[in-house]
Short mmCIF file of N, CA and C and ligand atoms in Angstrom, two decimals:
data_model
loop_
_atom_site.label_atom_id
_atom_site.label_comp_id
_atom_site.label_asym_id
_atom_site.label_seq_id
_atom_site.Cartn_x
_atom_site.Cartn_y
_atom_site.Cartn_z
N MET A 1 25.84 -16.28 0.82
CA MET A 1 25.13 -15.06 0.43
C MET A 1 25.94 -13.79 0.59
N PRO A 2 26.63 -13.60 1.78
CA PRO A 2 27.29 -12.31 1.95
C PRO A 2 28.41 -12.08 0.93
N ARG A 3 29.16 -13.14 0.59
CA ARG A 3 30.26 -12.87 -0.35
C ARG A 3 29.97 -13.46 -1.72
N GLY A 4 30.56 -12.82 -2.72
CA GLY A 4 30.46 -13.33 -4.08
C GLY A 4 29.10 -13.17 -4.73
N THR A 5 28.38 -12.15 -4.41
CA THR A 5 27.12 -11.93 -5.13
C THR A 5 27.44 -11.43 -6.53
N SER A 6 26.64 -11.82 -7.48
CA SER A 6 26.96 -11.60 -8.88
C SER A 6 26.87 -10.13 -9.29
N ARG A 7 26.15 -9.34 -8.55
CA ARG A 7 25.93 -7.97 -9.02
C ARG A 7 27.07 -7.02 -8.71
N GLY A 8 28.05 -7.51 -7.96
CA GLY A 8 29.23 -6.70 -7.73
C GLY A 8 29.04 -5.55 -6.76
N THR A 9 28.01 -5.63 -5.93
CA THR A 9 27.85 -4.59 -4.92
C THR A 9 28.51 -5.06 -3.65
N ASP A 10 29.07 -4.13 -2.89
CA ASP A 10 29.70 -4.56 -1.64
C ASP A 10 28.62 -4.89 -0.62
N PRO A 11 28.96 -5.75 0.31
CA PRO A 11 27.93 -6.26 1.26
C PRO A 11 27.21 -5.16 2.02
N GLN A 12 27.97 -4.13 2.40
CA GLN A 12 27.36 -3.06 3.17
C GLN A 12 26.25 -2.37 2.36
N ARG A 13 26.58 -2.11 1.10
CA ARG A 13 25.62 -1.45 0.23
C ARG A 13 24.41 -2.33 -0.03
N SER A 14 24.66 -3.59 -0.28
CA SER A 14 23.52 -4.46 -0.57
C SER A 14 22.64 -4.65 0.66
N ALA A 15 23.26 -4.62 1.83
CA ALA A 15 22.46 -4.69 3.07
C ALA A 15 21.57 -3.46 3.19
N LEU A 16 22.15 -2.33 2.82
CA LEU A 16 21.38 -1.08 2.87
C LEU A 16 20.22 -1.13 1.89
N MET A 17 20.53 -1.57 0.66
CA MET A 17 19.50 -1.66 -0.37
C MET A 17 18.37 -2.58 0.08
N LYS A 18 18.76 -3.67 0.72
CA LYS A 18 17.77 -4.63 1.17
C LYS A 18 16.84 -3.97 2.20
N ARG A 19 17.45 -3.21 3.07
CA ARG A 19 16.67 -2.55 4.10
C ARG A 19 15.70 -1.55 3.47
N VAL A 20 16.21 -0.81 2.47
CA VAL A 20 15.37 0.17 1.79
C VAL A 20 14.20 -0.53 1.10
N ARG A 21 14.52 -1.64 0.43
CA ARG A 21 13.49 -2.37 -0.29
C ARG A 21 12.41 -2.89 0.64
N GLN A 22 12.84 -3.36 1.79
CA GLN A 22 11.88 -3.99 2.69
C GLN A 22 11.03 -2.97 3.42
N LYS A 23 11.53 -1.75 3.44
CA LYS A 23 10.80 -0.73 4.16
C LYS A 23 9.50 -0.41 3.42
N GLY A 24 8.40 -0.47 4.12
CA GLY A 24 7.14 -0.06 3.52
C GLY A 24 6.43 0.82 4.51
N THR A 25 5.39 1.50 4.07
CA THR A 25 4.62 2.27 5.03
C THR A 25 3.88 1.28 5.93
N PRO A 26 3.50 1.72 7.11
CA PRO A 26 2.76 0.81 8.00
C PRO A 26 1.52 0.24 7.31
N LEU A 27 0.91 1.03 6.42
CA LEU A 27 -0.29 0.56 5.72
C LEU A 27 0.06 -0.62 4.81
N GLU A 28 1.17 -0.48 4.09
CA GLU A 28 1.59 -1.58 3.20
C GLU A 28 1.89 -2.84 3.99
N VAL A 29 2.56 -2.63 5.12
CA VAL A 29 2.90 -3.77 5.97
C VAL A 29 1.62 -4.47 6.43
N GLU A 30 0.62 -3.67 6.77
CA GLU A 30 -0.64 -4.23 7.24
C GLU A 30 -1.34 -5.04 6.15
N VAL A 31 -1.37 -4.49 4.95
CA VAL A 31 -2.01 -5.21 3.83
C VAL A 31 -1.23 -6.48 3.51
N ALA A 32 0.10 -6.39 3.57
CA ALA A 32 0.93 -7.57 3.32
C ALA A 32 0.58 -8.66 4.32
N ARG A 33 0.38 -8.25 5.57
CA ARG A 33 0.03 -9.22 6.62
C ARG A 33 -1.32 -9.88 6.32
N ILE A 34 -2.28 -9.07 5.88
CA ILE A 34 -3.60 -9.61 5.54
C ILE A 34 -3.46 -10.63 4.40
N CYS A 35 -2.69 -10.26 3.38
CA CYS A 35 -2.49 -11.17 2.24
C CYS A 35 -1.87 -12.49 2.70
N THR A 36 -0.86 -12.39 3.55
CA THR A 36 -0.21 -13.59 4.06
C THR A 36 -1.22 -14.46 4.81
N SER A 37 -2.06 -13.81 5.62
CA SER A 37 -3.04 -14.58 6.40
C SER A 37 -4.07 -15.24 5.48
N LEU A 38 -4.24 -14.68 4.27
CA LEU A 38 -5.16 -15.29 3.30
C LEU A 38 -4.47 -16.34 2.44
N GLY A 39 -3.19 -16.54 2.70
CA GLY A 39 -2.43 -17.52 1.93
C GLY A 39 -2.04 -17.03 0.55
N LEU A 40 -2.11 -15.73 0.31
CA LEU A 40 -1.71 -15.19 -0.99
C LEU A 40 -0.20 -15.04 -1.04
N ARG A 41 0.35 -15.36 -2.22
CA ARG A 41 1.79 -15.18 -2.38
C ARG A 41 2.02 -13.93 -3.21
N TYR A 42 2.97 -13.14 -2.79
CA TYR A 42 3.16 -11.84 -3.44
C TYR A 42 4.59 -11.38 -3.31
N ARG A 43 4.93 -10.39 -4.13
CA ARG A 43 6.16 -9.64 -3.93
C ARG A 43 5.77 -8.21 -3.59
N ARG A 44 6.64 -7.56 -2.85
CA ARG A 44 6.36 -6.18 -2.45
C ARG A 44 7.03 -5.22 -3.42
N ASN A 45 6.37 -4.09 -3.67
CA ASN A 45 6.96 -2.99 -4.42
C ASN A 45 7.58 -3.48 -5.74
N VAL A 46 6.72 -3.97 -6.62
CA VAL A 46 7.18 -4.65 -7.84
C VAL A 46 7.48 -3.61 -8.93
N LYS A 47 8.75 -3.27 -9.03
CA LYS A 47 9.16 -2.17 -9.92
C LYS A 47 9.07 -2.53 -11.40
N SER A 48 9.04 -3.81 -11.71
CA SER A 48 9.00 -4.21 -13.12
C SER A 48 7.59 -4.09 -13.71
N LEU A 49 6.61 -3.74 -12.88
CA LEU A 49 5.24 -3.56 -13.38
C LEU A 49 4.88 -2.07 -13.39
N PRO A 50 3.95 -1.66 -14.27
CA PRO A 50 3.56 -0.25 -14.32
C PRO A 50 3.09 0.24 -12.95
N GLY A 51 3.63 1.38 -12.54
CA GLY A 51 3.22 1.98 -11.28
C GLY A 51 3.82 1.34 -10.04
N SER A 52 4.75 0.37 -10.22
CA SER A 52 5.35 -0.36 -9.08
C SER A 52 4.32 -0.69 -8.01
N PRO A 53 3.42 -1.65 -8.29
CA PRO A 53 2.39 -1.97 -7.28
C PRO A 53 3.01 -2.34 -5.93
N ASP A 54 2.32 -1.99 -4.86
CA ASP A 54 2.84 -2.27 -3.52
C ASP A 54 2.95 -3.76 -3.27
N LEU A 55 1.97 -4.50 -3.79
CA LEU A 55 2.03 -5.96 -3.72
C LEU A 55 1.56 -6.49 -5.07
N ALA A 56 2.22 -7.55 -5.53
CA ALA A 56 1.77 -8.12 -6.80
C ALA A 56 2.25 -9.56 -6.94
N ASN A 57 1.52 -10.28 -7.76
CA ASN A 57 1.91 -11.63 -8.13
C ASN A 57 1.83 -11.71 -9.65
N LYS A 58 3.00 -11.77 -10.29
CA LYS A 58 3.04 -11.72 -11.75
C LYS A 58 2.45 -12.97 -12.38
N THR A 59 2.68 -14.12 -11.78
CA THR A 59 2.13 -15.35 -12.35
C THR A 59 0.63 -15.38 -12.18
N GLY A 60 0.18 -15.00 -11.00
CA GLY A 60 -1.25 -14.95 -10.74
C GLY A 60 -1.93 -13.76 -11.39
N LYS A 61 -1.13 -12.85 -11.90
CA LYS A 61 -1.65 -11.66 -12.60
C LYS A 61 -2.59 -10.83 -11.74
N TRP A 62 -2.14 -10.49 -10.54
CA TRP A 62 -2.90 -9.52 -9.76
C TRP A 62 -1.95 -8.55 -9.08
N ALA A 63 -2.49 -7.40 -8.76
CA ALA A 63 -1.68 -6.35 -8.15
C ALA A 63 -2.53 -5.54 -7.17
N ILE A 64 -1.88 -5.06 -6.12
CA ILE A 64 -2.58 -4.27 -5.11
C ILE A 64 -1.83 -2.96 -4.89
N PHE A 65 -2.58 -1.88 -4.89
CA PHE A 65 -2.04 -0.59 -4.48
C PHE A 65 -2.62 -0.25 -3.12
N VAL A 66 -1.77 0.16 -2.22
CA VAL A 66 -2.23 0.60 -0.91
C VAL A 66 -2.12 2.12 -0.89
N ASN A 67 -3.26 2.78 -0.83
CA ASN A 67 -3.27 4.23 -0.99
C ASN A 67 -3.61 4.97 0.29
N GLY A 68 -2.79 5.93 0.61
CA GLY A 68 -3.14 6.88 1.67
C GLY A 68 -4.24 7.79 1.14
N CYS A 69 -5.28 8.02 1.94
CA CYS A 69 -6.45 8.77 1.45
C CYS A 69 -6.11 10.22 1.14
N PHE A 70 -5.18 10.80 1.87
CA PHE A 70 -4.82 12.19 1.65
C PHE A 70 -4.06 12.35 0.33
N TRP A 71 -2.97 11.64 0.16
CA TRP A 71 -2.12 11.81 -1.02
C TRP A 71 -2.79 11.37 -2.30
N HIS A 72 -3.59 10.33 -2.21
CA HIS A 72 -4.24 9.82 -3.43
C HIS A 72 -5.65 10.37 -3.55
N HIS A 73 -6.00 11.21 -2.65
CA HIS A 73 -7.26 11.93 -2.63
C HIS A 73 -8.48 11.04 -2.90
N HIS A 74 -8.71 10.17 -1.95
CA HIS A 74 -9.82 9.23 -1.99
C HIS A 74 -11.14 10.00 -2.11
N ALA A 75 -11.93 9.64 -3.14
CA ALA A 75 -13.18 10.36 -3.39
C ALA A 75 -14.16 10.19 -2.22
N ASN A 76 -14.78 11.27 -1.82
CA ASN A 76 -15.77 11.28 -0.74
C ASN A 76 -15.26 10.70 0.58
N CYS A 77 -14.01 10.92 0.85
CA CYS A 77 -13.43 10.39 2.09
C CYS A 77 -13.08 11.55 2.99
N ARG A 78 -13.35 11.41 4.26
CA ARG A 78 -13.11 12.55 5.17
C ARG A 78 -11.61 12.76 5.42
N LEU A 79 -10.81 11.77 5.08
CA LEU A 79 -9.35 11.94 5.23
C LEU A 79 -8.73 12.68 4.05
N ALA A 80 -9.50 12.80 2.96
CA ALA A 80 -8.99 13.47 1.76
C ALA A 80 -9.28 14.96 1.83
N THR A 81 -8.61 15.62 2.74
CA THR A 81 -8.82 17.04 2.94
C THR A 81 -7.92 17.84 1.98
N ILE A 82 -8.27 19.09 1.78
CA ILE A 82 -7.41 19.98 1.00
C ILE A 82 -6.90 21.07 1.93
N PRO A 83 -5.58 21.15 2.10
CA PRO A 83 -5.04 22.18 3.00
C PRO A 83 -5.50 23.56 2.56
N THR A 84 -5.84 24.41 3.51
CA THR A 84 -6.37 25.73 3.16
C THR A 84 -5.27 26.64 2.60
N ARG A 85 -4.06 26.45 3.11
CA ARG A 85 -2.94 27.22 2.53
C ARG A 85 -2.55 26.61 1.20
N ASN A 86 -2.35 27.44 0.21
CA ASN A 86 -2.00 26.98 -1.15
C ASN A 86 -2.99 25.96 -1.70
N ALA A 87 -4.26 26.23 -1.48
CA ALA A 87 -5.30 25.28 -1.87
C ALA A 87 -5.21 24.90 -3.35
N ARG A 88 -4.92 25.88 -4.19
CA ARG A 88 -4.87 25.58 -5.64
C ARG A 88 -3.75 24.62 -5.98
N PHE A 89 -2.60 24.86 -5.38
CA PHE A 89 -1.46 23.97 -5.57
C PHE A 89 -1.82 22.54 -5.19
N TRP A 90 -2.47 22.40 -4.04
CA TRP A 90 -2.82 21.07 -3.56
C TRP A 90 -3.86 20.41 -4.46
N GLN A 91 -4.84 21.22 -4.88
CA GLN A 91 -5.86 20.67 -5.77
C GLN A 91 -5.24 20.11 -7.04
N GLN A 92 -4.30 20.88 -7.60
CA GLN A 92 -3.63 20.42 -8.82
C GLN A 92 -2.83 19.16 -8.56
N LYS A 93 -2.12 19.16 -7.45
CA LYS A 93 -1.30 18.02 -7.09
C LYS A 93 -2.16 16.76 -6.94
N PHE A 94 -3.27 16.93 -6.23
CA PHE A 94 -4.14 15.77 -6.01
C PHE A 94 -4.75 15.27 -7.31
N SER A 95 -5.14 16.20 -8.20
CA SER A 95 -5.74 15.71 -9.44
C SER A 95 -4.70 15.02 -10.31
N MET A 96 -3.44 15.49 -10.25
CA MET A 96 -2.36 14.78 -10.95
C MET A 96 -2.18 13.38 -10.37
N ASN A 97 -2.18 13.29 -9.05
CA ASN A 97 -2.02 11.99 -8.41
C ASN A 97 -3.12 11.02 -8.84
N ARG A 98 -4.35 11.55 -8.88
CA ARG A 98 -5.47 10.66 -9.25
C ARG A 98 -5.38 10.21 -10.69
N LEU A 99 -4.96 11.12 -11.57
CA LEU A 99 -4.79 10.74 -12.97
C LEU A 99 -3.72 9.67 -13.12
N ARG A 100 -2.61 9.88 -12.40
CA ARG A 100 -1.51 8.92 -12.47
C ARG A 100 -1.97 7.54 -11.95
N ASP A 101 -2.72 7.56 -10.84
CA ASP A 101 -3.23 6.30 -10.29
C ASP A 101 -4.11 5.57 -11.30
N ALA A 102 -5.01 6.33 -11.94
CA ALA A 102 -5.93 5.72 -12.91
C ALA A 102 -5.14 5.16 -14.09
N ARG A 103 -4.10 5.89 -14.49
CA ARG A 103 -3.31 5.45 -15.64
C ARG A 103 -2.57 4.15 -15.34
N LYS A 104 -1.98 4.05 -14.17
CA LYS A 104 -1.23 2.83 -13.89
C LYS A 104 -2.16 1.62 -13.74
N ILE A 105 -3.35 1.85 -13.24
CA ILE A 105 -4.32 0.75 -13.16
C ILE A 105 -4.71 0.28 -14.56
N ARG A 106 -4.97 1.25 -15.44
CA ARG A 106 -5.30 0.90 -16.84
C ARG A 106 -4.17 0.12 -17.50
N GLN A 107 -2.94 0.57 -17.29
CA GLN A 107 -1.78 -0.11 -17.89
C GLN A 107 -1.69 -1.56 -17.43
N LEU A 108 -1.91 -1.74 -16.13
CA LEU A 108 -1.86 -3.10 -15.59
C LEU A 108 -2.99 -3.95 -16.17
N GLU A 109 -4.18 -3.37 -16.25
CA GLU A 109 -5.32 -4.11 -16.79
C GLU A 109 -5.09 -4.50 -18.24
N CYS A 110 -4.41 -3.62 -18.98
CA CYS A 110 -4.05 -3.95 -20.38
C CYS A 110 -3.12 -5.14 -20.44
N LEU A 111 -2.32 -5.34 -19.41
CA LEU A 111 -1.43 -6.50 -19.36
C LEU A 111 -2.14 -7.74 -18.82
N GLY A 112 -3.44 -7.61 -18.58
CA GLY A 112 -4.22 -8.75 -18.10
C GLY A 112 -4.23 -8.93 -16.60
N PHE A 113 -3.84 -7.87 -15.87
CA PHE A 113 -3.81 -7.96 -14.41
C PHE A 113 -5.15 -7.57 -13.80
N ARG A 114 -5.50 -8.19 -12.70
CA ARG A 114 -6.61 -7.73 -11.88
C ARG A 114 -5.99 -6.82 -10.82
N VAL A 115 -6.61 -5.69 -10.61
CA VAL A 115 -6.00 -4.69 -9.72
C VAL A 115 -6.95 -4.33 -8.60
N ALA A 116 -6.44 -4.29 -7.39
CA ALA A 116 -7.23 -3.84 -6.25
C ALA A 116 -6.54 -2.63 -5.62
N VAL A 117 -7.35 -1.69 -5.19
CA VAL A 117 -6.82 -0.55 -4.42
C VAL A 117 -7.34 -0.69 -3.00
N VAL A 118 -6.44 -0.70 -2.06
CA VAL A 118 -6.85 -0.74 -0.65
C VAL A 118 -6.60 0.65 -0.07
N TRP A 119 -7.64 1.23 0.51
CA TRP A 119 -7.54 2.58 1.05
C TRP A 119 -7.27 2.56 2.54
N GLN A 120 -6.52 3.56 2.95
CA GLN A 120 -6.17 3.76 4.35
C GLN A 120 -7.39 3.70 5.27
N CYS A 121 -8.50 4.35 4.86
CA CYS A 121 -9.68 4.40 5.75
C CYS A 121 -10.32 3.02 5.89
N GLU A 122 -10.17 2.17 4.85
CA GLU A 122 -10.72 0.82 4.95
C GLU A 122 -9.95 0.03 6.01
N LEU A 123 -8.64 0.23 6.03
CA LEU A 123 -7.82 -0.46 7.02
C LEU A 123 -8.17 0.01 8.42
N ALA A 124 -8.42 1.31 8.56
CA ALA A 124 -8.78 1.84 9.87
C ALA A 124 -10.06 1.19 10.37
N LYS A 125 -11.02 1.03 9.45
CA LYS A 125 -12.28 0.38 9.82
C LYS A 125 -12.03 -1.06 10.25
N ASN A 126 -11.22 -1.74 9.43
CA ASN A 126 -10.89 -3.13 9.70
C ASN A 126 -10.24 -3.28 11.09
N ARG A 127 -9.33 -2.34 11.38
CA ARG A 127 -8.64 -2.36 12.67
C ARG A 127 -9.65 -2.20 13.81
N ARG A 128 -10.63 -1.30 13.61
CA ARG A 128 -11.65 -1.11 14.63
C ARG A 128 -12.46 -2.38 14.86
N ILE A 129 -12.79 -3.04 13.75
CA ILE A 129 -13.57 -4.28 13.87
C ILE A 129 -12.77 -5.34 14.62
N VAL A 130 -11.50 -5.49 14.21
CA VAL A 130 -10.66 -6.48 14.88
C VAL A 130 -10.56 -6.17 16.37
N GLY A 131 -10.37 -4.90 16.69
CA GLY A 131 -10.27 -4.49 18.09
C GLY A 131 -11.53 -4.82 18.87
N ARG A 132 -12.67 -4.51 18.27
CA ARG A 132 -13.95 -4.75 18.95
C ARG A 132 -14.18 -6.24 19.17
N LEU A 133 -13.88 -7.03 18.14
CA LEU A 133 -14.11 -8.47 18.26
C LEU A 133 -13.13 -9.11 19.23
N SER A 134 -11.90 -8.61 19.27
CA SER A 134 -10.97 -9.23 20.21
C SER A 134 -11.35 -8.85 21.64
N ASN A 135 -11.88 -7.63 21.82
CA ASN A 135 -12.41 -7.25 23.14
C ASN A 135 -13.54 -8.19 23.55
N LEU A 136 -14.40 -8.45 22.58
CA LEU A 136 -15.53 -9.34 22.82
C LEU A 136 -15.05 -10.71 23.27
N ALA A 137 -14.07 -11.22 22.52
CA ALA A 137 -13.54 -12.54 22.84
C ALA A 137 -12.91 -12.55 24.23
N GLU A 138 -12.16 -11.49 24.54
CA GLU A 138 -11.52 -11.43 25.86
C GLU A 138 -12.56 -11.35 26.97
N ALA A 139 -13.60 -10.57 26.74
CA ALA A 139 -14.64 -10.44 27.75
C ALA A 139 -15.28 -11.80 28.02
N ARG A 140 -15.42 -12.57 26.96
CA ARG A 140 -16.03 -13.88 27.12
C ARG A 140 -15.15 -14.79 27.98
N ILE A 141 -13.83 -14.67 27.72
CA ILE A 141 -12.89 -15.49 28.48
C ILE A 141 -12.97 -15.11 29.96
N VAL A 142 -13.03 -13.80 30.22
CA VAL A 142 -13.08 -13.32 31.60
C VAL A 142 -14.34 -13.87 32.31
N LYS A 143 -15.46 -13.83 31.59
CA LYS A 143 -16.70 -14.33 32.18
C LYS A 143 -16.67 -15.82 32.43
N ALA A 144 -16.05 -16.51 31.45
CA ALA A 144 -16.05 -17.98 31.52
C ALA A 144 -15.24 -18.51 32.68
N THR A 145 -14.19 -17.78 33.09
CA THR A 145 -13.35 -18.33 34.17
C THR A 145 -13.82 -17.84 35.53
ZN1 ZN B 1 -10.41 7.05 2.42
#
């Protein structure tokens, strides 16, 4: 692997590229972990598809976007705040982001893909549930012994 790769990049550069490619936001990493635990097979950050979905399976024809509630301005979400400074700028930016998000979902659906959007706040809820249930389980162990 290290020598003689066909693309003609030097090993140092390709190692760097690999690191960049593998880097995801903690949210993406979390969703990837959930998918793995569900036995789903996927690729991360699929640039060959519209909108470069965070996770996708081209053969299975599905794609997942993991959206931060602030940047993608999740509707009716308390994390989707508008900064008071330069409020107009932010409002425009957020509405552009939402239009772009809707467009890439439509493009994928036109290609026959099923698309899911996972929101940051949903993961936070999930984390709380996992935390509460693991506390419950631990408490039971403590009582049992
Ligand atoms: Zn949200």
